[in-house]
Amino acid sequence: MQALFDNIDLAGDGPLYRRLKSGIQAAIARGALAGGTALPPERDLAERIGVSRVTVRRAIAELTSEGILTRRHGAGTFVAAPADRIEQKLKRLTSFTEDMKARGLAPHSRWLERGLQQASAEEAAVLAIAPGGHVARLSRIRFANNRPMALEHTALPGDIMDAPASIGPSLYAALAERGVRLQRATERITATILTDEQAELLEVPTCAPALAIVRTGFDAAGRAIEFTRSFYRSDIYDLVAELTYSEEG
């Protein structure tokens, strides 16, 4: 490992941290750094390569944001293995809990907020709530195998969820217990940059990219019963759509 970093080529043009980044990428591409390999601490890397810790930190931050490296809280930085990335196919409605369990992962949540609040203008418009009406507002960090995956902020009409503190691991299971079932949903997916607070909660570098997903869920009668805004780590989470060709149009 030490000899490997002694031989990283920093020649070329451009900022030094980008040359270091390219050198690490090249080592991974040729198999010298296998998936799951732990990188030495930043200080050791800087001394070994002969650059500043700032240079090392910037190179690692970019590689992490691109999914080439992955940080594990309390353990360090590792070369991402294929299994470190999760693909979510956009075919059917599933809850985070159901999806992670189906993959053999252990999901759990850390609640940031659970309570009845007055609906914002956006929530009232989406959920067709009268001005001054209330929503059950839920915010949490979603984990899989103790790794933070996403931030999730949900609003539900207060009349279908008047006791948000009682919600357990699965929101959809809690709704089903009340006779409320999600029938269909629309989702809008965009790229975004995490705020400092969001990045800290997800344990990624400041200004890391993420997938922003806005979901509106409807029951069988067509009533909007869920408005969720989620932020998924793009370094480990992929959304995949399967398309079929049609000659129409």
mmCIF file of C-alpha atoms in Angstrom:
data_model
loop_
_atom_site.group_PDB
_atom_site.id
_atom_site.type_symbol
_atom_site.label_atom_id
_atom_site.label_comp_id
_atom_site.label_asym_id
_atom_site.label_seq_id
_atom_site.Cartn_x
_atom_site.Cartn_y
_atom_site.Cartn_z
ATOM 1 C CA MET A 1 0.000 0.000 0.000
ATOM 2 C CA GLN A 2 2.725 2.483 0.979
ATOM 3 C CA ALA A 3 4.786 1.695 -2.141
ATOM 4 C CA LEU A 4 1.691 2.239 -4.254
ATOM 5 C CA PHE A 5 1.306 5.822 -3.076
ATOM 6 C CA ASP A 6 5.044 6.427 -3.483
ATOM 7 C CA ASN A 7 4.549 5.775 -7.207
ATOM 8 C CA ILE A 8 1.512 7.960 -7.894
ATOM 9 C CA ASP A 9 2.280 10.175 -10.878
ATOM 10 C CA LEU A 10 1.555 13.850 -10.215
ATOM 11 C CA ALA A 11 3.007 15.087 -13.489
ATOM 12 C CA GLY A 12 0.932 17.194 -15.837
ATOM 13 C CA ASP A 13 -1.010 20.416 -15.878
ATOM 14 C CA GLY A 14 -3.852 21.608 -13.701
ATOM 15 C CA PRO A 15 -4.347 21.925 -9.950
ATOM 16 C CA LEU A 16 -2.297 19.529 -7.838
ATOM 17 C CA TYR A 17 -5.341 18.014 -6.150
ATOM 18 C CA ARG A 18 -6.809 17.077 -9.533
ATOM 19 C CA ARG A 19 -3.546 15.394 -10.536
ATOM 20 C CA LEU A 20 -3.611 13.466 -7.265
ATOM 21 C CA LYS A 21 -7.236 12.546 -7.909
ATOM 22 C CA SER A 22 -6.308 11.239 -11.378
ATOM 23 C CA GLY A 23 -3.437 9.225 -9.896
ATOM 24 C CA ILE A 24 -5.720 7.526 -7.376
ATOM 25 C CA GLN A 25 -8.311 6.859 -10.094
ATOM 26 C CA ALA A 26 -5.630 5.277 -12.269
ATOM 27 C CA ALA A 27 -4.538 3.012 -9.397
ATOM 28 C CA ILE A 28 -8.137 1.884 -8.922
ATOM 29 C CA ALA A 29 -8.654 1.347 -12.658
ATOM 30 C CA ARG A 30 -5.619 -0.942 -12.987
ATOM 31 C CA GLY A 31 -6.611 -2.929 -9.907
ATOM 32 C CA ALA A 32 -3.834 -1.729 -7.627
ATOM 33 C CA LEU A 33 -6.533 -0.454 -5.248
ATOM 34 C CA ALA A 34 -9.310 -3.022 -5.074
ATOM 35 C CA GLY A 35 -12.885 -2.375 -4.024
ATOM 36 C CA GLY A 36 -13.193 -2.283 -0.247
ATOM 37 C CA THR A 37 -9.562 -1.231 0.305
ATOM 38 C CA ALA A 38 -9.119 1.287 3.116
ATOM 39 C CA LEU A 39 -7.086 4.392 2.320
ATOM 40 C CA PRO A 40 -4.488 5.587 4.829
ATOM 41 C CA PRO A 41 -5.419 8.634 6.953
ATOM 42 C CA GLU A 42 -5.113 12.020 5.222
ATOM 43 C CA ARG A 43 -2.033 12.979 7.242
ATOM 44 C CA ASP A 44 -0.196 9.778 6.305
ATOM 45 C CA LEU A 45 -1.143 10.161 2.645
ATOM 46 C CA ALA A 46 0.033 13.766 2.557
ATOM 47 C CA GLU A 47 3.409 12.877 4.089
ATOM 48 C CA ARG A 48 3.887 9.842 1.865
ATOM 49 C CA ILE A 49 3.054 11.651 -1.386
ATOM 50 C CA GLY A 50 4.677 14.950 -0.415
ATOM 51 C CA VAL A 51 1.658 17.230 -0.696
ATOM 52 C CA SER A 52 -0.446 19.215 1.760
ATOM 53 C CA ARG A 53 -3.368 17.716 3.682
ATOM 54 C CA VAL A 54 -5.619 20.253 1.937
ATOM 55 C CA THR A 55 -4.615 18.770 -1.423
ATOM 56 C CA VAL A 56 -5.349 15.242 -0.206
ATOM 57 C CA ARG A 57 -8.654 16.327 1.331
ATOM 58 C CA ARG A 58 -9.864 17.970 -1.896
ATOM 59 C CA ALA A 59 -8.899 14.977 -4.035
ATOM 60 C CA ILE A 60 -10.659 12.554 -1.682
ATOM 61 C CA ALA A 61 -13.736 14.792 -1.452
ATOM 62 C CA GLU A 62 -14.173 14.789 -5.248
ATOM 63 C CA LEU A 63 -13.622 11.045 -5.525
ATOM 64 C CA THR A 64 -16.157 10.487 -2.762
ATOM 65 C CA SER A 65 -18.756 12.750 -4.369
ATOM 66 C CA GLU A 66 -18.340 10.802 -7.624
ATOM 67 C CA GLY A 67 -18.856 7.452 -5.908
ATOM 68 C CA ILE A 68 -15.300 6.214 -6.509
ATOM 69 C CA LEU A 69 -14.498 6.337 -2.806
ATOM 70 C CA THR A 70 -16.900 6.017 0.099
ATOM 71 C CA ARG A 71 -16.680 7.269 3.671
ATOM 72 C CA ARG A 72 -17.778 5.068 6.560
ATOM 73 C CA HIS A 73 -18.457 6.877 9.796
ATOM 74 C CA GLY A 74 -15.846 6.000 12.391
ATOM 75 C CA ALA A 75 -13.989 3.681 10.020
ATOM 76 C CA GLY A 76 -12.377 5.854 7.341
ATOM 77 C CA THR A 77 -12.342 6.150 3.553
ATOM 78 C CA PHE A 78 -12.568 3.099 1.289
ATOM 79 C CA VAL A 79 -12.502 2.293 -2.413
ATOM 80 C CA ALA A 80 -16.134 1.794 -3.378
ATOM 81 C CA ALA A 81 -17.051 -1.749 -4.333
ATOM 82 C CA PRO A 82 -19.931 -2.481 -6.735
ATOM 83 C CA ALA A 83 -21.959 -3.680 -3.763
ATOM 84 C CA ASP A 84 -21.563 -0.266 -2.147
ATOM 85 C CA ARG A 85 -23.908 1.220 -4.742
ATOM 86 C CA ILE A 86 -27.644 0.630 -4.668
ATOM 87 C CA GLU A 87 -29.843 0.663 -7.755
ATOM 88 C CA GLN A 88 -33.503 1.619 -7.376
ATOM 89 C CA LYS A 89 -35.533 0.647 -10.421
ATOM 90 C CA LEU A 90 -38.331 3.066 -11.235
ATOM 91 C CA LYS A 91 -40.990 0.439 -11.905
ATOM 92 C CA ARG A 92 -43.233 0.134 -8.879
ATOM 93 C CA LEU A 93 -44.075 1.858 -5.616
ATOM 94 C CA THR A 94 -42.157 0.508 -2.641
ATOM 95 C CA SER A 95 -41.231 1.951 0.703
ATOM 96 C CA PHE A 96 -37.591 2.481 1.665
ATOM 97 C CA THR A 97 -38.004 -0.138 4.402
ATOM 98 C CA GLU A 98 -39.389 -2.755 2.002
ATOM 99 C CA ASP A 99 -36.747 -2.033 -0.620
ATOM 100 C CA MET A 100 -33.789 -2.309 1.757
ATOM 101 C CA LYS A 101 -35.103 -5.513 3.352
ATOM 102 C CA ALA A 102 -35.543 -7.037 -0.107
ATOM 103 C CA ARG A 103 -31.825 -6.400 -0.695
ATOM 104 C CA GLY A 104 -30.859 -8.115 2.547
ATOM 105 C CA LEU A 105 -29.970 -4.806 4.193
ATOM 106 C CA ALA A 106 -31.066 -3.660 7.638
ATOM 107 C CA PRO A 107 -33.010 -0.379 7.411
ATOM 108 C CA HIS A 108 -33.691 2.016 10.241
ATOM 109 C CA SER A 109 -34.498 5.686 10.685
ATOM 110 C CA ARG A 110 -33.443 8.502 12.964
ATOM 111 C CA TRP A 111 -36.295 10.902 13.468
ATOM 112 C CA LEU A 112 -35.593 14.614 13.193
ATOM 113 C CA GLU A 113 -39.218 15.759 13.464
ATOM 114 C CA ARG A 114 -42.619 14.131 14.055
ATOM 115 C CA GLY A 115 -45.568 16.369 14.785
ATOM 116 C CA LEU A 116 -48.690 18.193 13.666
ATOM 117 C CA GLN A 117 -47.943 21.572 12.130
ATOM 118 C CA GLN A 118 -49.791 24.199 10.160
ATOM 119 C CA ALA A 119 -49.411 23.432 6.463
ATOM 120 C CA SER A 120 -47.090 25.584 4.392
ATOM 121 C CA ALA A 121 -48.488 27.188 1.251
ATOM 122 C CA GLU A 122 -46.823 24.500 -0.889
ATOM 123 C CA GLU A 123 -48.097 21.636 1.282
ATOM 124 C CA ALA A 124 -51.628 23.057 1.316
ATOM 125 C CA ALA A 125 -51.636 23.386 -2.475
ATOM 126 C CA VAL A 126 -50.313 19.879 -3.145
ATOM 127 C CA LEU A 127 -52.483 18.132 -0.544
ATOM 128 C CA ALA A 128 -55.582 20.275 -1.198
ATOM 129 C CA ILE A 129 -55.747 21.455 2.401
ATOM 130 C CA ALA A 130 -57.736 24.532 3.377
ATOM 131 C CA PRO A 131 -55.705 27.575 4.505
ATOM 132 C CA GLY A 132 -54.762 27.164 8.147
ATOM 133 C CA GLY A 133 -55.147 23.381 7.966
ATOM 134 C CA HIS A 134 -52.693 21.017 9.592
ATOM 135 C CA VAL A 135 -50.366 18.328 8.319
ATOM 136 C CA ALA A 136 -48.444 15.546 9.979
ATOM 137 C CA ARG A 137 -44.872 16.590 9.255
ATOM 138 C CA LEU A 138 -42.184 13.915 9.358
ATOM 139 C CA SER A 139 -38.440 14.353 8.864
ATOM 140 C CA ARG A 140 -35.896 11.584 9.240
ATOM 141 C CA ILE A 141 -32.573 10.174 8.130
ATOM 142 C CA ARG A 142 -32.896 6.797 6.392
ATOM 143 C CA PHE A 143 -30.141 4.248 7.037
ATOM 144 C CA ALA A 144 -29.202 0.893 5.517
ATOM 145 C CA ASN A 145 -26.755 -1.259 7.479
ATOM 146 C CA ASN A 146 -26.050 1.786 9.670
ATOM 147 C CA ARG A 147 -25.000 3.877 6.669
ATOM 148 C CA PRO A 148 -26.998 7.088 6.070
ATOM 149 C CA MET A 149 -28.666 6.909 2.673
ATOM 150 C CA ALA A 150 -31.195 9.724 2.473
ATOM 151 C CA LEU A 151 -32.972 12.607 4.151
ATOM 152 C CA GLU A 152 -36.731 12.408 3.902
ATOM 153 C CA HIS A 153 -39.277 15.153 4.638
ATOM 154 C CA THR A 154 -42.941 14.121 4.414
ATOM 155 C CA ALA A 155 -46.262 15.910 4.887
ATOM 156 C CA LEU A 156 -49.580 14.055 5.248
ATOM 157 C CA PRO A 157 -53.078 15.523 5.658
ATOM 158 C CA GLY A 158 -53.764 15.818 9.364
ATOM 159 C CA ASP A 159 -57.117 14.037 9.088
ATOM 160 C CA ILE A 160 -55.519 10.790 7.942
ATOM 161 C CA MET A 161 -52.570 10.929 10.361
ATOM 162 C CA ASP A 162 -53.388 12.712 13.619
ATOM 163 C CA ALA A 163 -50.771 10.886 15.711
ATOM 164 C CA PRO A 164 -47.467 11.125 13.821
ATOM 165 C CA ALA A 165 -45.455 10.192 16.918
ATOM 166 C CA SER A 166 -46.950 6.689 16.652
ATOM 167 C CA ILE A 167 -45.441 5.991 13.217
ATOM 168 C CA GLY A 168 -42.928 3.147 13.268
ATOM 169 C CA PRO A 169 -40.247 2.128 10.756
ATOM 170 C CA SER A 170 -42.606 2.020 7.738
ATOM 171 C CA LEU A 171 -44.848 4.978 6.940
ATOM 172 C CA TYR A 172 -46.887 3.000 4.417
ATOM 173 C CA ALA A 173 -47.496 0.239 6.964
ATOM 174 C CA ALA A 174 -48.712 2.865 9.449
ATOM 175 C CA LEU A 175 -51.080 4.290 6.838
ATOM 176 C CA ALA A 176 -52.353 0.819 5.920
ATOM 177 C CA GLU A 177 -53.229 0.217 9.578
ATOM 178 C CA ARG A 178 -55.521 3.237 9.299
ATOM 179 C CA GLY A 179 -57.110 1.969 6.104
ATOM 180 C CA VAL A 180 -55.164 4.398 3.910
ATOM 181 C CA ARG A 181 -53.298 2.891 0.967
ATOM 182 C CA LEU A 182 -51.104 4.507 -1.624
ATOM 183 C CA GLN A 183 -52.297 3.609 -5.115
ATOM 184 C CA ARG A 184 -50.014 5.633 -7.371
ATOM 185 C CA ALA A 185 -47.484 8.449 -7.224
ATOM 186 C CA THR A 186 -45.684 10.985 -9.354
ATOM 187 C CA GLU A 187 -41.999 11.704 -8.831
ATOM 188 C CA ARG A 188 -39.785 14.517 -10.035
ATOM 189 C CA ILE A 189 -36.055 13.805 -9.855
ATOM 190 C CA THR A 190 -33.405 16.510 -10.111
ATOM 191 C CA ALA A 191 -29.736 16.947 -9.293
ATOM 192 C CA THR A 192 -28.898 19.177 -6.373
ATOM 193 C CA ILE A 193 -26.101 20.232 -4.036
ATOM 194 C CA LEU A 194 -26.488 19.472 -0.342
ATOM 195 C CA THR A 195 -26.430 22.267 2.200
ATOM 196 C CA ASP A 196 -23.846 22.143 4.989
ATOM 197 C CA GLU A 197 -26.480 20.805 7.397
ATOM 198 C CA GLN A 198 -27.708 18.140 4.973
ATOM 199 C CA ALA A 199 -24.152 17.035 4.186
ATOM 200 C CA GLU A 200 -23.358 16.683 7.885
ATOM 201 C CA LEU A 201 -26.461 14.563 8.496
ATOM 202 C CA LEU A 202 -25.610 12.293 5.549
ATOM 203 C CA GLU A 203 -21.906 12.171 6.476
ATOM 204 C CA VAL A 204 -20.680 13.397 3.091
ATOM 205 C CA PRO A 205 -18.440 16.349 2.147
ATOM 206 C CA THR A 206 -19.861 19.857 2.138
ATOM 207 C CA CYS A 207 -21.506 20.740 -1.198
ATOM 208 C CA ALA A 208 -21.707 17.064 -2.191
ATOM 209 C CA PRO A 209 -24.123 16.319 -5.060
ATOM 210 C CA ALA A 210 -27.357 14.463 -4.350
ATOM 211 C CA LEU A 211 -30.540 13.255 -5.995
ATOM 212 C CA ALA A 212 -33.563 15.340 -5.007
ATOM 213 C CA ILE A 213 -36.838 13.435 -5.348
ATOM 214 C CA VAL A 214 -40.242 15.049 -4.900
ATOM 215 C CA ARG A 215 -43.069 12.518 -4.614
ATOM 216 C CA THR A 216 -46.805 13.121 -4.507
ATOM 217 C CA GLY A 217 -48.765 10.003 -3.593
ATOM 218 C CA PHE A 218 -52.468 9.394 -4.263
ATOM 219 C CA ASP A 219 -55.045 6.952 -2.929
ATOM 220 C CA ALA A 220 -57.488 4.965 -5.082
ATOM 221 C CA ALA A 221 -59.927 7.890 -5.132
ATOM 222 C CA GLY A 222 -57.262 10.212 -6.523
ATOM 223 C CA ARG A 223 -56.749 12.191 -3.320
ATOM 224 C CA ALA A 224 -53.209 13.403 -2.627
ATOM 225 C CA ILE A 225 -52.238 11.786 0.669
ATOM 226 C CA GLU A 226 -48.449 12.134 0.677
ATOM 227 C CA PHE A 227 -46.028 14.908 -0.219
ATOM 228 C CA THR A 228 -42.402 13.863 0.252
ATOM 229 C CA ARG A 229 -39.142 15.595 -0.562
ATOM 230 C CA SER A 230 -36.093 13.331 -0.308
ATOM 231 C CA PHE A 231 -32.370 13.823 -0.777
ATOM 232 C CA TYR A 232 -30.432 10.674 -1.676
ATOM 233 C CA ARG A 233 -26.651 10.321 -1.643
ATOM 234 C CA SER A 234 -25.596 10.164 -5.274
ATOM 235 C CA ASP A 235 -22.267 8.533 -4.379
ATOM 236 C CA ILE A 236 -24.016 5.273 -3.462
ATOM 237 C CA TYR A 237 -27.558 5.473 -4.861
ATOM 238 C CA ASP A 238 -28.651 5.150 -8.484
ATOM 239 C CA LEU A 239 -32.154 5.513 -9.907
ATOM 240 C CA VAL A 240 -32.589 3.325 -12.986
ATOM 241 C CA ALA A 241 -35.455 3.511 -15.486
ATOM 242 C CA GLU A 242 -36.073 0.728 -18.009
ATOM 243 C CA LEU A 243 -37.518 1.981 -21.295
ATOM 244 C CA THR A 244 -39.133 0.083 -24.146
ATOM 245 C CA TYR A 245 -39.150 1.220 -27.738
ATOM 246 C CA SER A 246 -42.427 2.155 -29.387
ATOM 247 C CA GLU A 247 -42.858 3.044 -33.043
ATOM 248 C CA GLU A 248 -45.832 5.251 -32.252
ATOM 249 C CA GLY A 249 -45.093 8.952 -32.702
#
